[in-house]
């Protein structure tokens, strides 16, 4: 069993417990109390690099990254630095996140929010919107074609923007065939956790230029951002480097608007 398979198995167990507590009908009813979703695409299409800044306590590959007792304070720094969107980890077992973090950040900032999790059912998509998310992550490696399309379509129906994540050529082709508008290329292989810094440059030419291409993983600073922009990225998703930085506001600002 791959690392991704193990993570998804845990996600499904935790999901079943939430479904027992709050049936889908109840979660759908909560949508009536949520503000309209924010559209991140205009800012992500601006000239120069955009930053999706991540609230991330730990990861399967690195373990604990940062003590974040108040995710709203970190998110506020990201927003002040000009983040185009803020990603909030909600997977608990491997990443130390929660939906409570997402709800708290939603109440504190006006920037578009990405629910970063391993989405495998329609329930999670509705749950994300009810918690205030504006974007959801769809990992191609974790989903068969039918499920991927079903979740992508549901996200659209709810006004959510889907960040469709790929790791190799076959997944890039599937994302393009899906009609994804926002495609993330993750340099970290979630099946092995190995990082290949050349992944983005290899896959970017397979993705149409009208799509917003997002470089993910292994981004430590402006030099990396400049490289990926040169290879076709319009945005970068950054977690570890920002949560470890003593001045996340300045770090986000430094990575924003970078030209090739």
PDB file of C-alpha atoms in Angstrom:
ATOM      1  CA  UNK A   1       0.000   0.000   0.000  1.00  0.00           C
ATOM      2  CA  UNK A   2       1.371   3.412  -0.997  1.00  0.00           C
ATOM      3  CA  UNK A   3       1.564   6.413   1.315  1.00  0.00           C
ATOM      4  CA  UNK A   4      -1.352   7.940  -0.588  1.00  0.00           C
ATOM      5  CA  UNK A   5      -3.430   4.790  -0.101  1.00  0.00           C
ATOM      6  CA  UNK A   6      -2.732   4.855   3.648  1.00  0.00           C
ATOM      7  CA  UNK A   7      -3.688   8.519   3.916  1.00  0.00           C
ATOM      8  CA  UNK A   8      -6.917   8.020   1.972  1.00  0.00           C
ATOM      9  CA  UNK A   9      -7.852   5.024   4.131  1.00  0.00           C
ATOM     10  CA  UNK A  10      -7.537   7.199   7.243  1.00  0.00           C
ATOM     11  CA  UNK A  11      -9.480  10.019   5.586  1.00  0.00           C
ATOM     12  CA  UNK A  12     -12.347   7.638   4.829  1.00  0.00           C
ATOM     13  CA  UNK A  13     -12.471   6.448   8.467  1.00  0.00           C
ATOM     14  CA  UNK A  14     -12.600  10.010   9.787  1.00  0.00           C
ATOM     15  CA  UNK A  15     -15.152  10.930   7.130  1.00  0.00           C
ATOM     16  CA  UNK A  16     -17.453   8.096   8.164  1.00  0.00           C
ATOM     17  CA  UNK A  17     -17.437   9.395  11.732  1.00  0.00           C
ATOM     18  CA  UNK A  18     -18.373  12.915  10.568  1.00  0.00           C
ATOM     19  CA  UNK A  19     -21.149  11.554   8.367  1.00  0.00           C
ATOM     20  CA  UNK A  20     -22.588   9.753  11.379  1.00  0.00           C
ATOM     21  CA  UNK A  21     -22.641  13.003  13.333  1.00  0.00           C
ATOM     22  CA  UNK A  22     -23.947  15.190  10.510  1.00  0.00           C
ATOM     23  CA  UNK A  23     -25.803  13.565   7.594  1.00  0.00           C
ATOM     24  CA  UNK A  24     -25.355  15.054   4.130  1.00  0.00           C
ATOM     25  CA  UNK A  25     -28.815  16.648   4.253  1.00  0.00           C
ATOM     26  CA  UNK A  26     -27.816  18.609   7.350  1.00  0.00           C
ATOM     27  CA  UNK A  27     -24.554  19.761   5.772  1.00  0.00           C
ATOM     28  CA  UNK A  28     -26.395  20.870   2.638  1.00  0.00           C
ATOM     29  CA  UNK A  29     -28.841  22.829   4.775  1.00  0.00           C
ATOM     30  CA  UNK A  30     -25.910  24.740   6.253  1.00  0.00           C
ATOM     31  CA  UNK A  31     -25.063  26.117   2.806  1.00  0.00           C
ATOM     32  CA  UNK A  32     -27.883  28.638   3.224  1.00  0.00           C
ATOM     33  CA  UNK A  33     -25.865  30.414   5.912  1.00  0.00           C
ATOM     34  CA  UNK A  34     -22.597  30.693   3.966  1.00  0.00           C
ATOM     35  CA  UNK A  35     -21.505  33.760   2.012  1.00  0.00           C
ATOM     36  CA  UNK A  36     -21.199  33.418  -1.749  1.00  0.00           C
ATOM     37  CA  UNK A  37     -17.920  31.803  -2.828  1.00  0.00           C
ATOM     38  CA  UNK A  38     -15.031  34.052  -3.785  1.00  0.00           C
ATOM     39  CA  UNK A  39     -13.508  33.638  -7.246  1.00  0.00           C
ATOM     40  CA  UNK A  40      -9.701  33.350  -7.028  1.00  0.00           C
ATOM     41  CA  UNK A  41      -9.087  33.191 -10.778  1.00  0.00           C
ATOM     42  CA  UNK A  42      -8.814  36.925 -11.563  1.00  0.00           C
ATOM     43  CA  UNK A  43      -5.986  37.380  -9.058  1.00  0.00           C
ATOM     44  CA  UNK A  44      -4.329  34.127 -10.120  1.00  0.00           C
ATOM     45  CA  UNK A  45      -4.248  35.413 -13.712  1.00  0.00           C
ATOM     46  CA  UNK A  46      -2.555  38.722 -12.848  1.00  0.00           C
ATOM     47  CA  UNK A  47       0.898  39.374 -14.357  1.00  0.00           C
ATOM     48  CA  UNK A  48       3.734  37.861 -12.386  1.00  0.00           C
ATOM     49  CA  UNK A  49       3.506  35.152  -9.766  1.00  0.00           C
ATOM     50  CA  UNK A  50       0.607  34.702  -7.367  1.00  0.00           C
ATOM     51  CA  UNK A  51       0.936  32.909  -4.050  1.00  0.00           C
ATOM     52  CA  UNK A  52      -1.376  30.351  -2.494  1.00  0.00           C
ATOM     53  CA  UNK A  53      -0.091  30.464   1.085  1.00  0.00           C
ATOM     54  CA  UNK A  54      -0.666  27.427   3.255  1.00  0.00           C
ATOM     55  CA  UNK A  55      -1.538  26.957   6.917  1.00  0.00           C
ATOM     56  CA  UNK A  56       0.349  23.729   7.547  1.00  0.00           C
ATOM     57  CA  UNK A  57       1.398  22.293  10.895  1.00  0.00           C
ATOM     58  CA  UNK A  58       3.062  19.067   9.757  1.00  0.00           C
ATOM     59  CA  UNK A  59       3.467  16.705   6.834  1.00  0.00           C
ATOM     60  CA  UNK A  60       4.028  12.964   6.312  1.00  0.00           C
ATOM     61  CA  UNK A  61       7.474  13.604   4.843  1.00  0.00           C
ATOM     62  CA  UNK A  62       8.824  16.168   7.329  1.00  0.00           C
ATOM     63  CA  UNK A  63       6.811  15.573  10.507  1.00  0.00           C
ATOM     64  CA  UNK A  64       6.130  18.639  12.648  1.00  0.00           C
ATOM     65  CA  UNK A  65       6.814  21.872  10.792  1.00  0.00           C
ATOM     66  CA  UNK A  66       5.504  24.659  13.007  1.00  0.00           C
ATOM     67  CA  UNK A  67       3.474  25.261  16.128  1.00  0.00           C
ATOM     68  CA  UNK A  68       0.407  27.165  14.905  1.00  0.00           C
ATOM     69  CA  UNK A  69      -1.841  27.684  17.929  1.00  0.00           C
ATOM     70  CA  UNK A  70      -3.806  30.403  16.115  1.00  0.00           C
ATOM     71  CA  UNK A  71      -4.207  29.757  12.377  1.00  0.00           C
ATOM     72  CA  UNK A  72      -6.124  33.011  12.016  1.00  0.00           C
ATOM     73  CA  UNK A  73      -3.076  35.074  12.964  1.00  0.00           C
ATOM     74  CA  UNK A  74      -0.958  33.317  10.346  1.00  0.00           C
ATOM     75  CA  UNK A  75      -3.680  33.650   7.722  1.00  0.00           C
ATOM     76  CA  UNK A  76      -3.962  37.365   8.465  1.00  0.00           C
ATOM     77  CA  UNK A  77      -0.222  37.742   7.816  1.00  0.00           C
ATOM     78  CA  UNK A  78      -0.583  35.895   4.522  1.00  0.00           C
ATOM     79  CA  UNK A  79      -3.469  38.121   3.469  1.00  0.00           C
ATOM     80  CA  UNK A  80      -1.540  41.253   4.431  1.00  0.00           C
ATOM     81  CA  UNK A  81       1.371  40.024   2.314  1.00  0.00           C
ATOM     82  CA  UNK A  82      -0.859  39.816  -0.736  1.00  0.00           C
ATOM     83  CA  UNK A  83      -1.653  36.104  -0.941  1.00  0.00           C
ATOM     84  CA  UNK A  84      -4.030  35.426  -3.836  1.00  0.00           C
ATOM     85  CA  UNK A  85      -5.533  32.583  -1.811  1.00  0.00           C
ATOM     86  CA  UNK A  86      -4.935  30.808   1.474  1.00  0.00           C
ATOM     87  CA  UNK A  87      -4.758  27.043   1.722  1.00  0.00           C
ATOM     88  CA  UNK A  88      -5.882  25.457   4.980  1.00  0.00           C
ATOM     89  CA  UNK A  89      -4.986  21.828   5.687  1.00  0.00           C
ATOM     90  CA  UNK A  90      -7.996  20.013   7.116  1.00  0.00           C
ATOM     91  CA  UNK A  91      -6.617  16.443   7.171  1.00  0.00           C
ATOM     92  CA  UNK A  92      -5.935  15.568  10.799  1.00  0.00           C
ATOM     93  CA  UNK A  93      -3.956  12.324  11.021  1.00  0.00           C
ATOM     94  CA  UNK A  94      -0.927  13.226   8.897  1.00  0.00           C
ATOM     95  CA  UNK A  95      -1.157  17.017   8.668  1.00  0.00           C
ATOM     96  CA  UNK A  96      -2.649  18.102  12.002  1.00  0.00           C
ATOM     97  CA  UNK A  97      -5.410  20.127  10.396  1.00  0.00           C
ATOM     98  CA  UNK A  98      -9.154  20.345  10.890  1.00  0.00           C
ATOM     99  CA  UNK A  99     -12.332  21.882   9.559  1.00  0.00           C
ATOM    100  CA  UNK A 100     -12.271  24.033  12.686  1.00  0.00           C
ATOM    101  CA  UNK A 101      -9.108  25.675  11.324  1.00  0.00           C
ATOM    102  CA  UNK A 102     -10.865  26.385   8.035  1.00  0.00           C
ATOM    103  CA  UNK A 103     -13.895  27.898   9.747  1.00  0.00           C
ATOM    104  CA  UNK A 104     -11.701  30.044  11.983  1.00  0.00           C
ATOM    105  CA  UNK A 105      -9.662  31.354   9.068  1.00  0.00           C
ATOM    106  CA  UNK A 106     -12.823  32.032   7.087  1.00  0.00           C
ATOM    107  CA  UNK A 107     -14.109  34.230   9.910  1.00  0.00           C
ATOM    108  CA  UNK A 108     -10.830  36.148  10.060  1.00  0.00           C
ATOM    109  CA  UNK A 109      -9.833  36.906   6.457  1.00  0.00           C
ATOM    110  CA  UNK A 110     -11.579  37.798   3.209  1.00  0.00           C
ATOM    111  CA  UNK A 111      -9.139  36.067   0.854  1.00  0.00           C
ATOM    112  CA  UNK A 112     -10.294  33.018  -1.119  1.00  0.00           C
ATOM    113  CA  UNK A 113      -9.729  29.827   0.891  1.00  0.00           C
ATOM    114  CA  UNK A 114      -8.653  26.437  -0.378  1.00  0.00           C
ATOM    115  CA  UNK A 115      -9.696  23.379   1.583  1.00  0.00           C
ATOM    116  CA  UNK A 116      -6.541  21.249   1.314  1.00  0.00           C
ATOM    117  CA  UNK A 117      -7.494  17.636   1.922  1.00  0.00           C
ATOM    118  CA  UNK A 118      -7.872  14.283   0.231  1.00  0.00           C
ATOM    119  CA  UNK A 119     -11.303  14.658  -1.319  1.00  0.00           C
ATOM    120  CA  UNK A 120     -12.880  11.339  -2.255  1.00  0.00           C
ATOM    121  CA  UNK A 121     -16.644  11.821  -1.855  1.00  0.00           C
ATOM    122  CA  UNK A 122     -19.356  14.362  -2.610  1.00  0.00           C
ATOM    123  CA  UNK A 123     -19.906  14.803   1.125  1.00  0.00           C
ATOM    124  CA  UNK A 124     -16.483  16.434   1.501  1.00  0.00           C
ATOM    125  CA  UNK A 125     -17.173  18.880  -1.318  1.00  0.00           C
ATOM    126  CA  UNK A 126     -20.441  20.036   0.281  1.00  0.00           C
ATOM    127  CA  UNK A 127     -18.718  20.062   3.680  1.00  0.00           C
ATOM    128  CA  UNK A 128     -15.978  22.319   2.306  1.00  0.00           C
ATOM    129  CA  UNK A 129     -18.453  24.880   0.959  1.00  0.00           C
ATOM    130  CA  UNK A 130     -20.445  24.788   4.204  1.00  0.00           C
ATOM    131  CA  UNK A 131     -17.239  25.556   6.126  1.00  0.00           C
ATOM    132  CA  UNK A 132     -16.552  28.590   3.941  1.00  0.00           C
ATOM    133  CA  UNK A 133     -14.101  27.213   1.379  1.00  0.00           C
ATOM    134  CA  UNK A 134     -13.897  28.821  -2.055  1.00  0.00           C
ATOM    135  CA  UNK A 135     -11.609  26.205  -3.578  1.00  0.00           C
ATOM    136  CA  UNK A 136     -11.152  22.472  -3.136  1.00  0.00           C
ATOM    137  CA  UNK A 137      -8.235  20.223  -3.996  1.00  0.00           C
ATOM    138  CA  UNK A 138      -8.846  17.251  -6.279  1.00  0.00           C
ATOM    139  CA  UNK A 139      -5.844  14.903  -6.419  1.00  0.00           C
ATOM    140  CA  UNK A 140      -5.969  12.974  -9.691  1.00  0.00           C
ATOM    141  CA  UNK A 141      -3.841  10.144  -8.264  1.00  0.00           C
ATOM    142  CA  UNK A 142      -6.466   9.468  -5.586  1.00  0.00           C
ATOM    143  CA  UNK A 143      -9.501   9.367  -7.889  1.00  0.00           C
ATOM    144  CA  UNK A 144     -10.750   7.283 -10.793  1.00  0.00           C
ATOM    145  CA  UNK A 145     -12.078   9.150 -13.819  1.00  0.00           C
ATOM    146  CA  UNK A 146     -15.748   8.854 -12.884  1.00  0.00           C
ATOM    147  CA  UNK A 147     -15.208  10.084  -9.327  1.00  0.00           C
ATOM    148  CA  UNK A 148     -12.890  12.868 -10.475  1.00  0.00           C
ATOM    149  CA  UNK A 149     -15.480  14.180 -12.928  1.00  0.00           C
ATOM    150  CA  UNK A 150     -18.327  13.830 -10.432  1.00  0.00           C
ATOM    151  CA  UNK A 151     -16.467  15.796  -7.751  1.00  0.00           C
ATOM    152  CA  UNK A 152     -15.284  18.394 -10.264  1.00  0.00           C
ATOM    153  CA  UNK A 153     -18.834  18.899 -11.538  1.00  0.00           C
ATOM    154  CA  UNK A 154     -20.259  19.165  -8.014  1.00  0.00           C
ATOM    155  CA  UNK A 155     -17.627  21.721  -7.064  1.00  0.00           C
ATOM    156  CA  UNK A 156     -18.675  23.808 -10.046  1.00  0.00           C
ATOM    157  CA  UNK A 157     -22.344  23.524  -9.142  1.00  0.00           C
ATOM    158  CA  UNK A 158     -21.562  24.878  -5.677  1.00  0.00           C
ATOM    159  CA  UNK A 159     -19.467  27.738  -7.044  1.00  0.00           C
ATOM    160  CA  UNK A 160     -16.198  26.220  -5.855  1.00  0.00           C
ATOM    161  CA  UNK A 161     -13.005  26.435  -7.898  1.00  0.00           C
ATOM    162  CA  UNK A 162     -11.252  23.077  -8.185  1.00  0.00           C
ATOM    163  CA  UNK A 163      -7.470  22.934  -7.979  1.00  0.00           C
ATOM    164  CA  UNK A 164      -6.781  19.710  -9.862  1.00  0.00           C
ATOM    165  CA  UNK A 165      -3.433  18.266  -8.800  1.00  0.00           C
ATOM    166  CA  UNK A 166      -1.203  16.094 -10.997  1.00  0.00           C
ATOM    167  CA  UNK A 167       2.140  14.364 -10.556  1.00  0.00           C
ATOM    168  CA  UNK A 168       2.916  12.736 -13.913  1.00  0.00           C
ATOM    169  CA  UNK A 169       2.123  12.825 -17.615  1.00  0.00           C
ATOM    170  CA  UNK A 170      -0.897  10.509 -17.476  1.00  0.00           C
ATOM    171  CA  UNK A 171      -2.457  12.551 -14.675  1.00  0.00           C
ATOM    172  CA  UNK A 172      -1.814  15.792 -16.571  1.00  0.00           C
ATOM    173  CA  UNK A 173      -3.660  14.372 -19.574  1.00  0.00           C
ATOM    174  CA  UNK A 174      -6.599  13.392 -17.346  1.00  0.00           C
ATOM    175  CA  UNK A 175      -6.773  16.875 -15.812  1.00  0.00           C
ATOM    176  CA  UNK A 176      -6.752  18.530 -19.225  1.00  0.00           C
ATOM    177  CA  UNK A 177      -9.424  16.139 -20.532  1.00  0.00           C
ATOM    178  CA  UNK A 178     -11.522  17.040 -17.490  1.00  0.00           C
ATOM    179  CA  UNK A 179     -11.508  20.669 -18.565  1.00  0.00           C
ATOM    180  CA  UNK A 180      -9.821  21.850 -15.381  1.00  0.00           C
ATOM    181  CA  UNK A 181      -9.181  25.596 -15.294  1.00  0.00           C
ATOM    182  CA  UNK A 182      -6.692  25.468 -12.417  1.00  0.00           C
ATOM    183  CA  UNK A 183      -4.071  22.696 -12.504  1.00  0.00           C
ATOM    184  CA  UNK A 184      -1.420  22.161  -9.850  1.00  0.00           C
ATOM    185  CA  UNK A 185       1.749  20.232 -10.599  1.00  0.00           C
ATOM    186  CA  UNK A 186       3.065  18.688  -7.406  1.00  0.00           C
ATOM    187  CA  UNK A 187       6.765  17.880  -7.413  1.00  0.00           C
ATOM    188  CA  UNK A 188       6.180  15.497  -4.498  1.00  0.00           C
ATOM    189  CA  UNK A 189       4.993  12.041  -5.474  1.00  0.00           C
ATOM    190  CA  UNK A 190       2.320  11.267  -2.884  1.00  0.00           C
ATOM    191  CA  UNK A 191       2.770   7.530  -3.417  1.00  0.00           C
ATOM    192  CA  UNK A 192       6.435   7.594  -2.379  1.00  0.00           C
ATOM    193  CA  UNK A 193       6.895  11.155  -0.944  1.00  0.00           C
ATOM    194  CA  UNK A 194       9.946  11.604  -3.199  1.00  0.00           C
ATOM    195  CA  UNK A 195      10.420  15.096  -4.680  1.00  0.00           C
ATOM    196  CA  UNK A 196      11.546  15.736  -8.248  1.00  0.00           C
ATOM    197  CA  UNK A 197      12.212  19.427  -8.837  1.00  0.00           C
ATOM    198  CA  UNK A 198      12.005  18.901 -12.596  1.00  0.00           C
ATOM    199  CA  UNK A 199       8.382  17.703 -12.489  1.00  0.00           C
ATOM    200  CA  UNK A 200       6.801  21.086 -13.188  1.00  0.00           C
ATOM    201  CA  UNK A 201       9.022  21.861 -16.153  1.00  0.00           C
ATOM    202  CA  UNK A 202       8.316  18.424 -17.617  1.00  0.00           C
ATOM    203  CA  UNK A 203       4.526  18.570 -17.248  1.00  0.00           C
ATOM    204  CA  UNK A 204       3.778  22.260 -17.860  1.00  0.00           C
ATOM    205  CA  UNK A 205       3.989  21.961 -21.674  1.00  0.00           C
ATOM    206  CA  UNK A 206       1.219  19.334 -21.539  1.00  0.00           C
ATOM    207  CA  UNK A 207      -1.175  21.843 -19.960  1.00  0.00           C
ATOM    208  CA  UNK A 208      -2.839  24.475 -22.183  1.00  0.00           C
ATOM    209  CA  UNK A 209      -1.772  28.054 -21.604  1.00  0.00           C
ATOM    210  CA  UNK A 210      -5.362  29.120 -20.910  1.00  0.00           C
ATOM    211  CA  UNK A 211      -5.195  27.048 -17.720  1.00  0.00           C
ATOM    212  CA  UNK A 212      -3.631  28.582 -14.632  1.00  0.00           C
ATOM    213  CA  UNK A 213      -0.654  26.374 -13.793  1.00  0.00           C
ATOM    214  CA  UNK A 214       0.351  26.120 -10.133  1.00  0.00           C
ATOM    215  CA  UNK A 215       3.757  24.864  -8.991  1.00  0.00           C
ATOM    216  CA  UNK A 216       3.553  22.901  -5.750  1.00  0.00           C
ATOM    217  CA  UNK A 217       6.168  21.532  -3.294  1.00  0.00           C
ATOM    218  CA  UNK A 218       9.856  22.283  -2.904  1.00  0.00           C
ATOM    219  CA  UNK A 219       9.475  26.061  -3.117  1.00  0.00           C
ATOM    220  CA  UNK A 220      11.821  27.703  -0.624  1.00  0.00           C
ATOM    221  CA  UNK A 221      12.072  31.273  -1.853  1.00  0.00           C
ATOM    222  CA  UNK A 222      12.117  33.780  -4.682  1.00  0.00           C
ATOM    223  CA  UNK A 223      14.728  31.895  -6.714  1.00  0.00           C
ATOM    224  CA  UNK A 224      12.435  28.875  -6.941  1.00  0.00           C
ATOM    225  CA  UNK A 225       9.433  31.044  -7.770  1.00  0.00           C
ATOM    226  CA  UNK A 226      11.337  32.732 -10.591  1.00  0.00           C
ATOM    227  CA  UNK A 227      12.345  29.366 -12.015  1.00  0.00           C
ATOM    228  CA  UNK A 228       8.794  28.035 -12.042  1.00  0.00           C
ATOM    229  CA  UNK A 229       7.389  31.249 -13.509  1.00  0.00           C
ATOM    230  CA  UNK A 230       9.925  30.868 -16.287  1.00  0.00           C
ATOM    231  CA  UNK A 231       8.604  27.360 -16.880  1.00  0.00           C
ATOM    232  CA  UNK A 232       5.025  28.572 -17.151  1.00  0.00           C
ATOM    233  CA  UNK A 233       3.657  28.808 -13.602  1.00  0.00           C
ATOM    234  CA  UNK A 234       1.155  31.560 -12.855  1.00  0.00           C
ATOM    235  CA  UNK A 235       1.006  30.679  -9.157  1.00  0.00           C
ATOM    236  CA  UNK A 236       2.934  28.824  -6.483  1.00  0.00           C
ATOM    237  CA  UNK A 237       1.522  26.949  -3.519  1.00  0.00           C
ATOM    238  CA  UNK A 238       3.865  27.335  -0.558  1.00  0.00           C
ATOM    239  CA  UNK A 239       3.528  25.862   2.912  1.00  0.00           C
ATOM    240  CA  UNK A 240       6.665  24.761   4.728  1.00  0.00           C
ATOM    241  CA  UNK A 241       8.811  27.752   3.745  1.00  0.00           C
ATOM    242  CA  UNK A 242       6.142  30.182   4.954  1.00  0.00           C
ATOM    243  CA  UNK A 243       5.215  28.542   8.258  1.00  0.00           C
ATOM    244  CA  UNK A 244       8.920  28.355   9.157  1.00  0.00           C
ATOM    245  CA  UNK A 245       9.622  31.960   8.164  1.00  0.00           C
ATOM    246  CA  UNK A 246       9.749  34.485  10.984  1.00  0.00           C
ATOM    247  CA  UNK A 247       7.987  37.057   8.804  1.00  0.00           C
ATOM    248  CA  UNK A 248       5.362  35.274   6.696  1.00  0.00           C
ATOM    249  CA  UNK A 249       3.872  38.555   5.506  1.00  0.00           C
ATOM    250  CA  UNK A 250       7.164  39.666   3.988  1.00  0.00           C
ATOM    251  CA  UNK A 251       7.843  36.184   2.610  1.00  0.00           C
ATOM    252  CA  UNK A 252       4.525  36.128   0.747  1.00  0.00           C
ATOM    253  CA  UNK A 253       5.117  39.645  -0.563  1.00  0.00           C
ATOM    254  CA  UNK A 254       8.569  38.680  -1.840  1.00  0.00           C
ATOM    255  CA  UNK A 255       7.140  35.759  -3.820  1.00  0.00           C
ATOM    256  CA  UNK A 256       4.287  37.783  -5.314  1.00  0.00           C
ATOM    257  CA  UNK A 257       4.582  39.467  -8.703  1.00  0.00           C
ATOM    258  CA  UNK A 258       7.810  37.692  -9.645  1.00  0.00           C
ATOM    259  CA  UNK A 259       8.486  37.792 -13.396  1.00  0.00           C
ATOM    260  CA  UNK A 260      10.411  35.260 -15.433  1.00  0.00           C
TER     261      UNK A 260
END
